[in-house]
Amino acid sequence: MKERILTGLRPTGNLHLGHYFGACQNYLKLQEEGNEFYLEIADVQALTDNFNNPEKVRKNVYEITTDLLSIGIDPNKVNFYIQSKIPEIAELTIFYSNLVTVSRLQRNPTVKTEISQKKELFGEKGESITYGFLGYPVSQAADITCFNGTKIPVGEDQLPLIEQCREIVRKFNSIYGDTLEEPTPILSETKRVKGLDGNEKMGKSLGNAIFLVDDSETVKKKIMSAKTDTNKIHKDDPANPDNCMVYYYHKLVNNEENCKRICENCKKGTIGCVDCKKELIEKMNELLEPIRTKKEYYNNHKEEVEKIINEGTNKAKEEAKVQMNKIKEAMKINY
Ligand code: SF4
């Protein structure tokens, strides 16, 4: 049976290495497996913590779509659509809000972590949390079920959101009869990419990211400032590559043989950090250059991007209508 892959990205910034080696590798693999694939540009969800910055969200709808196209997401295999253009998702969010308690949302580990990371917006202890942000897992359940998504590619940190969706589906079906499918998550093989500063997570707001559209000069500056083993003060000091972000990225973008050589030479003190970084810059640019070239192409052919988004959104609208009729019928509100 054909699966329906459903995923979404919040348009709040360009894609970085964390996205590329995590979610995006999963997307590239899944698009080749012959399943139906819906990819939501989740602008409404982005507004839950950017409601005071609509320009940022609007700009990034285009940016993130062209980033995805530039890494090889194929619009003939993947259906792009904009969340706010599908009113059924908002409608479903309201229906589902009756099926989940406030305390369950407050206990959701993903929501709790995100609230603690957004103190400037939601207060020290989350005392200024908005109704919209607390409820975004409900809106995600609507995103998934609006298109009958059966397989959901996610990172490990998002598993609680899928569990929340599954709970809502079970509750819905137990009250209104078997209508919705319980989705299952598909975990990315590379779970998370660390930041240049050694932080467990790479992120725009953390200021520790290499973006796929960074130019070669920016990549050079970022890699030159990456955290290395602090015990290596002189060029010929031996060091531990496992305490070094440069080696960590070599393992992502360099081949096995080179990584082995770097590891051995670092431990013996026969390679200096500057040379090691220069090699990483070269390898990183080899990875990013084709992406930059494609990005430039889409920037010069905006009409192609608009066509991809419009056609994908129209297809999604049709799908959503069919599913909504089914749901309203089950809820006995199909007047
Ligand atoms: Fe890191 Fe390379 Fe320096 Fe070793 S030589 S500490 S791996 S940058």
mmCIF file of C-alpha atoms and ligand atoms in Angstrom:
data_model
loop_
_atom_site.group_PDB
_atom_site.id
_atom_site.type_symbol
_atom_site.label_atom_id
_atom_site.label_comp_id
_atom_site.label_asym_id
_atom_site.label_seq_id
_atom_site.Cartn_x
_atom_site.Cartn_y
_atom_site.Cartn_z
ATOM 1 C CA MET A 1 0.000 0.000 0.000
ATOM 2 C CA LYS A 2 1.207 3.453 -0.852
ATOM 3 C CA GLU A 3 2.051 5.504 2.213
ATOM 4 C CA ARG A 4 1.314 9.165 2.484
ATOM 5 C CA ILE A 5 4.324 11.044 3.803
ATOM 6 C CA LEU A 6 3.415 14.268 5.557
ATOM 7 C CA THR A 7 5.916 16.741 6.878
ATOM 8 C CA GLY A 8 6.352 20.439 7.413
ATOM 9 C CA LEU A 9 8.956 23.087 8.042
ATOM 10 C CA ARG A 10 8.474 26.400 9.796
ATOM 11 C CA PRO A 11 9.603 29.260 7.566
ATOM 12 C CA THR A 12 11.664 31.153 10.124
ATOM 13 C CA GLY A 13 15.096 31.072 8.479
ATOM 14 C CA ASN A 14 17.257 29.403 5.854
ATOM 15 C CA LEU A 15 18.148 25.729 6.146
ATOM 16 C CA HIS A 16 21.408 24.908 7.913
ATOM 17 C CA LEU A 17 23.581 21.800 8.216
ATOM 18 C CA GLY A 18 21.390 20.516 11.033
ATOM 19 C CA HIS A 19 18.385 20.434 8.692
ATOM 20 C CA TYR A 20 20.453 19.082 5.815
ATOM 21 C CA PHE A 21 21.947 16.078 7.618
ATOM 22 C CA GLY A 22 18.792 15.472 9.631
ATOM 23 C CA ALA A 23 15.330 15.950 8.176
ATOM 24 C CA CYS A 24 16.411 16.707 4.606
ATOM 25 C CA GLN A 25 18.342 13.459 4.096
ATOM 26 C CA ASN A 26 15.199 11.681 5.173
ATOM 27 C CA TYR A 27 13.112 13.683 2.657
ATOM 28 C CA LEU A 28 15.558 12.973 -0.180
ATOM 29 C CA LYS A 29 15.388 9.257 0.536
ATOM 30 C CA LEU A 30 11.617 9.161 0.969
ATOM 31 C CA GLN A 31 10.891 11.032 -2.250
ATOM 32 C CA GLU A 32 12.538 8.153 -4.164
ATOM 33 C CA GLU A 33 10.333 5.478 -2.602
ATOM 34 C CA GLY A 34 7.255 6.112 -4.733
ATOM 35 C CA ASN A 35 4.995 7.277 -1.915
ATOM 36 C CA GLU A 36 2.756 10.312 -1.972
ATOM 37 C CA PHE A 37 4.646 13.108 -0.265
ATOM 38 C CA TYR A 38 3.146 16.338 1.079
ATOM 39 C CA LEU A 39 5.498 19.033 2.355
ATOM 40 C CA GLU A 40 3.906 21.899 4.256
ATOM 41 C CA ILE A 41 5.480 25.312 4.539
ATOM 42 C CA ALA A 42 4.063 25.886 8.003
ATOM 43 C CA ASP A 43 3.638 29.652 8.073
ATOM 44 C CA VAL A 44 0.735 29.626 10.579
ATOM 45 C CA GLN A 45 2.794 27.554 12.962
ATOM 46 C CA ALA A 46 5.775 29.868 12.475
ATOM 47 C CA LEU A 47 3.532 32.737 13.557
ATOM 48 C CA THR A 48 2.853 31.083 16.931
ATOM 49 C CA ASP A 49 6.223 32.345 18.143
ATOM 50 C CA ASN A 50 6.763 35.022 15.492
ATOM 51 C CA PHE A 51 3.339 36.677 15.607
ATOM 52 C CA ASN A 52 5.082 40.012 16.118
ATOM 53 C CA ASN A 53 7.338 39.524 13.082
ATOM 54 C CA PRO A 54 5.150 38.694 10.077
ATOM 55 C CA GLU A 55 7.694 40.031 7.560
ATOM 56 C CA LYS A 56 10.210 37.421 8.698
ATOM 57 C CA VAL A 57 7.720 34.598 8.166
ATOM 58 C CA ARG A 58 6.604 35.883 4.771
ATOM 59 C CA LYS A 59 10.175 36.263 3.483
ATOM 60 C CA ASN A 60 11.119 32.797 4.672
ATOM 61 C CA VAL A 61 8.228 31.042 2.921
ATOM 62 C CA TYR A 62 10.125 31.738 -0.290
ATOM 63 C CA GLU A 63 13.573 31.173 1.238
ATOM 64 C CA ILE A 64 12.825 27.776 2.697
ATOM 65 C CA THR A 65 11.037 26.586 -0.446
ATOM 66 C CA THR A 66 14.009 27.522 -2.633
ATOM 67 C CA ASP A 67 16.456 26.003 -0.124
ATOM 68 C CA LEU A 68 14.542 22.724 -0.325
ATOM 69 C CA LEU A 69 14.460 22.817 -4.113
ATOM 70 C CA SER A 70 18.181 23.624 -4.160
ATOM 71 C CA ILE A 71 19.149 20.547 -2.148
ATOM 72 C CA GLY A 72 17.233 18.360 -4.595
ATOM 73 C CA ILE A 73 13.690 18.047 -3.290
ATOM 74 C CA ASP A 74 11.850 17.290 -6.503
ATOM 75 C CA PRO A 75 8.504 19.081 -6.973
ATOM 76 C CA ASN A 76 7.422 16.265 -9.311
ATOM 77 C CA LYS A 77 7.649 13.865 -6.383
ATOM 78 C CA VAL A 78 6.888 16.168 -3.461
ATOM 79 C CA ASN A 79 3.824 18.372 -3.152
ATOM 80 C CA PHE A 80 4.716 21.750 -1.640
ATOM 81 C CA TYR A 81 1.900 23.807 -0.111
ATOM 82 C CA ILE A 82 1.438 26.784 2.182
ATOM 83 C CA GLN A 83 -0.362 26.044 5.427
ATOM 84 C CA SER A 84 -2.305 29.308 5.670
ATOM 85 C CA LYS A 85 -3.856 28.676 2.242
ATOM 86 C CA ILE A 86 -5.641 25.571 3.572
ATOM 87 C CA PRO A 87 -8.427 26.847 5.881
ATOM 88 C CA GLU A 88 -9.476 23.274 6.679
ATOM 89 C CA ILE A 89 -6.355 22.935 8.855
ATOM 90 C CA ALA A 90 -7.473 25.843 11.053
ATOM 91 C CA GLU A 91 -10.992 24.421 11.182
ATOM 92 C CA LEU A 92 -9.719 20.999 12.252
ATOM 93 C CA THR A 93 -7.525 22.599 14.911
ATOM 94 C CA ILE A 94 -10.682 23.979 16.523
ATOM 95 C CA PHE A 95 -12.460 20.609 16.397
ATOM 96 C CA TYR A 96 -9.462 18.814 17.912
ATOM 97 C CA SER A 97 -9.029 21.391 20.676
ATOM 98 C CA ASN A 98 -12.008 19.704 22.406
ATOM 99 C CA LEU A 99 -10.133 16.404 22.446
ATOM 100 C CA VAL A 100 -7.036 17.430 24.364
ATOM 101 C CA THR A 101 -6.667 18.866 27.853
ATOM 102 C CA VAL A 102 -4.644 21.957 28.684
ATOM 103 C CA SER A 103 -2.612 20.003 31.229
ATOM 104 C CA ARG A 104 -1.712 17.374 28.600
ATOM 105 C CA LEU A 105 -0.374 20.118 26.359
ATOM 106 C CA GLN A 106 1.537 21.644 29.257
ATOM 107 C CA ARG A 107 3.148 18.259 29.947
ATOM 108 C CA ASN A 108 4.199 17.689 26.324
ATOM 109 C CA PRO A 109 8.031 17.462 26.534
ATOM 110 C CA THR A 110 8.616 19.184 23.174
ATOM 111 C CA VAL A 111 6.381 22.107 24.123
ATOM 112 C CA LYS A 112 8.011 22.368 27.568
ATOM 113 C CA THR A 113 11.505 22.484 26.038
ATOM 114 C CA GLU A 114 10.496 25.089 23.489
ATOM 115 C CA ILE A 115 8.840 27.301 26.088
ATOM 116 C CA SER A 116 12.030 27.190 28.195
ATOM 117 C CA GLN A 117 14.039 28.240 25.111
ATOM 118 C CA LYS A 118 11.786 31.240 24.435
ATOM 119 C CA LYS A 119 11.945 33.054 27.759
ATOM 120 C CA GLU A 120 12.088 36.487 26.105
ATOM 121 C CA LEU A 121 8.686 35.786 24.545
ATOM 122 C CA PHE A 122 6.930 33.567 27.079
ATOM 123 C CA GLY A 123 8.534 34.647 30.403
ATOM 124 C CA GLU A 124 10.993 32.983 32.802
ATOM 125 C CA LYS A 125 8.616 30.200 33.768
ATOM 126 C CA GLY A 126 6.359 30.269 30.734
ATOM 127 C CA GLU A 127 3.866 32.534 32.538
ATOM 128 C CA SER A 128 3.226 34.522 29.326
ATOM 129 C CA ILE A 129 2.638 31.496 27.130
ATOM 130 C CA THR A 130 0.017 32.146 24.480
ATOM 131 C CA TYR A 131 -2.995 29.966 23.752
ATOM 132 C CA GLY A 132 -1.716 29.608 20.180
ATOM 133 C CA PHE A 133 1.749 28.366 21.082
ATOM 134 C CA LEU A 134 0.539 25.957 23.748
ATOM 135 C CA GLY A 135 -1.886 24.556 21.220
ATOM 136 C CA TYR A 136 0.495 24.102 18.321
ATOM 137 C CA PRO A 137 0.633 20.286 18.760
ATOM 138 C CA VAL A 138 -3.136 20.328 18.142
ATOM 139 C CA SER A 139 -2.566 22.294 14.966
ATOM 140 C CA GLN A 140 0.103 19.750 13.955
ATOM 141 C CA ALA A 141 -2.400 16.937 14.450
ATOM 142 C CA ALA A 142 -4.664 18.885 12.092
ATOM 143 C CA ASP A 143 -1.803 19.260 9.565
ATOM 144 C CA ILE A 144 -1.242 15.519 9.549
ATOM 145 C CA THR A 145 -4.818 14.265 9.535
ATOM 146 C CA CYS A 146 -6.092 16.882 7.080
ATOM 147 C CA PHE A 147 -4.150 14.946 4.427
ATOM 148 C CA ASN A 148 -4.413 11.500 5.992
ATOM 149 C CA GLY A 149 -0.656 11.412 6.607
ATOM 150 C CA THR A 150 0.437 7.889 7.526
ATOM 151 C CA LYS A 151 4.222 8.307 7.826
ATOM 152 C CA ILE A 152 5.746 11.369 9.424
ATOM 153 C CA PRO A 153 9.492 12.051 9.103
ATOM 154 C CA VAL A 154 10.683 13.646 12.358
ATOM 155 C CA GLY A 155 13.682 14.168 14.596
ATOM 156 C CA GLU A 156 13.797 12.406 17.961
ATOM 157 C CA ASP A 157 12.857 15.601 19.806
ATOM 158 C CA GLN A 158 9.561 15.754 17.909
ATOM 159 C CA LEU A 159 8.330 12.282 18.812
ATOM 160 C CA PRO A 160 6.073 13.636 21.597
ATOM 161 C CA LEU A 161 4.236 15.710 18.973
ATOM 162 C CA ILE A 162 3.444 12.610 16.953
ATOM 163 C CA GLU A 163 2.322 10.820 20.095
ATOM 164 C CA GLN A 164 0.010 13.761 20.821
ATOM 165 C CA CYS A 165 -1.439 13.455 17.330
ATOM 166 C CA ARG A 166 -1.961 9.716 17.772
ATOM 167 C CA GLU A 167 -3.832 10.359 21.024
ATOM 168 C CA ILE A 168 -6.090 12.879 19.317
ATOM 169 C CA VAL A 169 -6.777 10.441 16.473
ATOM 170 C CA ARG A 170 -7.679 7.654 18.925
ATOM 171 C CA LYS A 171 -9.945 9.958 20.879
ATOM 172 C CA PHE A 172 -11.629 11.202 17.713
ATOM 173 C CA ASN A 173 -12.218 7.677 16.433
ATOM 174 C CA SER A 174 -13.549 6.479 19.793
ATOM 175 C CA ILE A 175 -16.140 9.277 19.865
ATOM 176 C CA TYR A 176 -17.072 9.756 16.210
ATOM 177 C CA GLY A 177 -16.267 6.316 14.775
ATOM 178 C CA ASP A 178 -13.283 5.068 12.767
ATOM 179 C CA THR A 179 -12.454 7.982 10.515
ATOM 180 C CA LEU A 180 -8.806 8.982 10.962
ATOM 181 C CA GLU A 181 -5.579 7.034 10.506
ATOM 182 C CA GLU A 182 -2.975 6.906 13.272
ATOM 183 C CA PRO A 183 0.292 8.171 11.817
ATOM 184 C CA THR A 184 3.665 6.598 12.577
ATOM 185 C CA PRO A 185 6.928 8.517 12.823
ATOM 186 C CA ILE A 186 9.984 7.877 10.653
ATOM 187 C CA LEU A 187 13.147 8.901 12.484
ATOM 188 C CA SER A 188 16.019 10.622 10.662
ATOM 189 C CA GLU A 189 19.188 8.537 10.654
ATOM 190 C CA THR A 190 21.342 11.495 11.674
ATOM 191 C CA LYS A 191 19.498 12.737 14.676
ATOM 192 C CA ARG A 192 21.022 16.067 15.449
ATOM 193 C CA VAL A 193 23.969 18.174 14.295
ATOM 194 C CA LYS A 194 25.942 20.089 16.904
ATOM 195 C CA GLY A 195 26.674 23.801 16.587
ATOM 196 C CA LEU A 196 30.038 25.422 15.806
ATOM 197 C CA ASP A 197 30.387 26.230 19.506
ATOM 198 C CA GLY A 198 29.907 22.602 20.560
ATOM 199 C CA ASN A 199 26.279 23.143 21.634
ATOM 200 C CA GLU A 200 24.228 19.958 21.233
ATOM 201 C CA LYS A 201 21.942 21.753 18.786
ATOM 202 C CA MET A 202 22.708 23.870 15.728
ATOM 203 C CA GLY A 203 20.306 26.772 15.360
ATOM 204 C CA LYS A 204 19.919 30.229 13.888
ATOM 205 C CA SER A 205 18.919 31.751 17.212
ATOM 206 C CA LEU A 206 21.934 30.115 18.882
ATOM 207 C CA GLY A 207 24.283 31.860 16.396
ATOM 208 C CA ASN A 208 26.204 28.601 15.815
ATOM 209 C CA ALA A 209 24.944 27.478 12.414
ATOM 210 C CA ILE A 210 26.421 27.026 8.956
ATOM 211 C CA PHE A 211 23.641 27.763 6.483
ATOM 212 C CA LEU A 212 23.380 25.985 3.158
ATOM 213 C CA VAL A 213 23.356 29.351 1.393
ATOM 214 C CA ASP A 214 26.365 30.803 3.240
ATOM 215 C CA ASP A 215 28.946 32.052 0.744
ATOM 216 C CA SER A 216 32.489 30.664 0.804
ATOM 217 C CA GLU A 217 33.875 33.644 2.741
ATOM 218 C CA THR A 218 31.223 33.238 5.456
ATOM 219 C CA VAL A 219 31.898 29.487 5.668
ATOM 220 C CA LYS A 220 35.606 30.224 6.049
ATOM 221 C CA LYS A 221 35.020 32.702 8.897
ATOM 222 C CA LYS A 222 32.659 30.343 10.703
ATOM 223 C CA ILE A 223 34.943 27.325 10.469
ATOM 224 C CA MET A 224 37.969 29.367 11.512
ATOM 225 C CA SER A 225 36.090 30.307 14.704
ATOM 226 C CA ALA A 226 34.796 26.777 15.456
ATOM 227 C CA LYS A 227 35.509 25.267 18.868
ATOM 228 C CA THR A 228 38.604 23.015 18.930
ATOM 229 C CA ASP A 229 40.340 21.023 21.686
ATOM 230 C CA THR A 230 41.420 23.729 24.152
ATOM 231 C CA ASN A 231 44.460 21.636 25.169
ATOM 232 C CA LYS A 232 46.023 22.230 21.763
ATOM 233 C CA ILE A 233 47.799 25.543 22.130
ATOM 234 C CA HIS A 234 50.793 25.034 19.823
ATOM 235 C CA LYS A 235 50.669 23.610 16.318
ATOM 236 C CA ASP A 236 52.482 20.419 17.349
ATOM 237 C CA ASP A 237 50.597 19.770 20.608
ATOM 238 C CA PRO A 238 48.780 16.432 20.539
ATOM 239 C CA ALA A 239 45.017 16.756 20.988
ATOM 240 C CA ASN A 240 41.820 14.799 21.197
ATOM 241 C CA PRO A 241 39.768 15.157 17.979
ATOM 242 C CA ASP A 242 36.663 14.007 19.838
ATOM 243 C CA ASN A 243 36.766 17.326 21.712
ATOM 244 C CA CYS A 244 36.835 19.315 18.497
ATOM 245 C CA MET A 245 33.989 20.589 16.336
ATOM 246 C CA VAL A 246 36.241 20.776 13.266
ATOM 247 C CA TYR A 247 36.807 17.026 13.416
ATOM 248 C CA TYR A 248 33.091 16.535 14.117
ATOM 249 C CA TYR A 249 32.249 18.298 10.806
ATOM 250 C CA HIS A 250 35.037 16.479 8.961
ATOM 251 C CA LYS A 251 33.170 13.294 9.836
ATOM 252 C CA LEU A 252 30.055 14.747 8.194
ATOM 253 C CA VAL A 253 31.583 16.036 4.961
ATOM 254 C CA ASN A 254 34.974 14.335 4.502
ATOM 255 C CA ASN A 255 35.672 10.736 3.496
ATOM 256 C CA GLU A 256 36.608 7.953 5.913
ATOM 257 C CA GLU A 257 40.238 7.761 4.843
ATOM 258 C CA ASN A 258 40.813 11.487 5.359
ATOM 259 C CA CYS A 259 39.039 11.426 8.718
ATOM 260 C CA LYS A 260 41.264 8.579 9.861
ATOM 261 C CA ARG A 261 44.377 10.504 8.798
ATOM 262 C CA ILE A 262 43.200 13.689 10.549
ATOM 263 C CA CYS A 263 42.342 11.762 13.720
ATOM 264 C CA GLU A 264 45.760 10.066 13.858
ATOM 265 C CA ASN A 265 47.711 13.232 13.051
ATOM 266 C CA CYS A 266 45.743 15.257 15.584
ATOM 267 C CA LYS A 267 46.494 12.719 18.309
ATOM 268 C CA LYS A 268 50.205 12.724 17.389
ATOM 269 C CA GLY A 269 50.371 16.503 17.038
ATOM 270 C CA THR A 270 51.514 16.280 13.412
ATOM 271 C CA ILE A 271 48.731 18.474 12.042
ATOM 272 C CA GLY A 272 47.976 22.069 13.045
ATOM 273 C CA CYS A 273 44.452 23.386 13.575
ATOM 274 C CA VAL A 274 44.784 25.970 10.795
ATOM 275 C CA ASP A 275 45.607 23.328 8.164
ATOM 276 C CA CYS A 276 42.906 21.064 9.536
ATOM 277 C CA LYS A 277 40.355 23.885 9.285
ATOM 278 C CA LYS A 278 41.481 24.788 5.756
ATOM 279 C CA GLU A 279 40.814 21.210 4.645
ATOM 280 C CA LEU A 280 37.357 21.323 6.235
ATOM 281 C CA ILE A 281 36.570 24.641 4.500
ATOM 282 C CA GLU A 282 37.450 23.057 1.156
ATOM 283 C CA LYS A 283 35.269 19.985 1.794
ATOM 284 C CA MET A 284 32.386 22.060 3.130
ATOM 285 C CA ASN A 285 32.450 24.286 0.054
ATOM 286 C CA GLU A 286 32.471 21.208 -2.206
ATOM 287 C CA LEU A 287 29.201 20.189 -0.542
ATOM 288 C CA LEU A 288 27.628 23.653 -0.589
ATOM 289 C CA GLU A 289 28.679 24.938 -4.012
ATOM 290 C CA PRO A 290 26.095 22.970 -6.073
ATOM 291 C CA ILE A 291 23.395 24.067 -3.586
ATOM 292 C CA ARG A 292 24.415 27.723 -3.943
ATOM 293 C CA THR A 293 24.331 27.403 -7.742
ATOM 294 C CA LYS A 294 20.805 25.997 -7.690
ATOM 295 C CA LYS A 295 19.678 28.632 -5.211
ATOM 296 C CA GLU A 296 20.928 31.329 -7.568
ATOM 297 C CA TYR A 297 19.007 29.678 -10.395
ATOM 298 C CA TYR A 298 15.735 29.796 -8.410
ATOM 299 C CA ASN A 299 16.417 33.374 -7.324
ATOM 300 C CA ASN A 300 16.611 34.232 -11.023
ATOM 301 C CA HIS A 301 13.485 32.187 -11.877
ATOM 302 C CA LYS A 302 11.037 33.211 -9.185
ATOM 303 C CA GLU A 303 8.097 32.455 -11.472
ATOM 304 C CA GLU A 304 9.063 28.755 -11.397
ATOM 305 C CA VAL A 305 9.006 28.757 -7.596
ATOM 306 C CA GLU A 306 5.613 30.489 -7.521
ATOM 307 C CA LYS A 307 4.237 27.923 -9.954
ATOM 308 C CA ILE A 308 5.496 25.039 -7.785
ATOM 309 C CA ILE A 309 3.916 26.542 -4.667
ATOM 310 C CA ASN A 310 0.617 27.441 -6.363
ATOM 311 C CA GLU A 311 0.144 24.085 -8.070
ATOM 312 C CA GLY A 312 1.059 22.179 -4.896
ATOM 313 C CA THR A 313 -1.276 24.305 -2.783
ATOM 314 C CA ASN A 314 -4.165 23.802 -5.228
ATOM 315 C CA LYS A 315 -3.686 20.040 -5.085
ATOM 316 C CA ALA A 316 -3.572 20.162 -1.272
ATOM 317 C CA LYS A 317 -6.789 22.248 -1.218
ATOM 318 C CA GLU A 318 -8.646 19.545 -3.146
ATOM 319 C CA GLU A 319 -7.365 16.820 -0.827
ATOM 320 C CA ALA A 320 -8.273 18.798 2.281
ATOM 321 C CA LYS A 321 -11.856 19.318 1.051
ATOM 322 C CA VAL A 322 -12.409 15.573 0.620
ATOM 323 C CA GLN A 323 -10.981 14.759 4.048
ATOM 324 C CA MET A 324 -12.957 17.550 5.717
ATOM 325 C CA ASN A 325 -16.236 16.250 4.278
ATOM 326 C CA LYS A 326 -15.447 12.855 5.775
ATOM 327 C CA ILE A 327 -14.619 14.365 9.168
ATOM 328 C CA LYS A 328 -17.697 16.613 9.265
ATOM 329 C CA GLU A 329 -19.888 13.701 8.349
ATOM 330 C CA ALA A 330 -18.440 11.664 11.240
ATOM 331 C CA MET A 331 -18.996 14.633 13.576
ATOM 332 C CA LYS A 332 -22.538 15.111 12.279
ATOM 333 C CA ILE A 333 -21.898 18.712 11.269
ATOM 334 C CA ASN A 334 -22.168 18.161 7.520
ATOM 335 C CA TYR A 335 -25.195 20.475 7.154
HETATM 336 FE FE1 SF4 B 1 40.610 19.787 15.896
HETATM 337 FE FE2 SF4 B 1 42.034 19.393 13.756
HETATM 338 FE FE3 SF4 B 1 42.945 20.964 15.709
HETATM 339 FE FE4 SF4 B 1 42.777 18.355 16.048
HETATM 340 S S1 SF4 B 1 44.072 19.424 14.581
HETATM 341 S S2 SF4 B 1 42.136 19.925 17.506
HETATM 342 S S3 SF4 B 1 40.941 17.837 14.878
HETATM 343 S S4 SF4 B 1 41.168 21.360 14.397
#
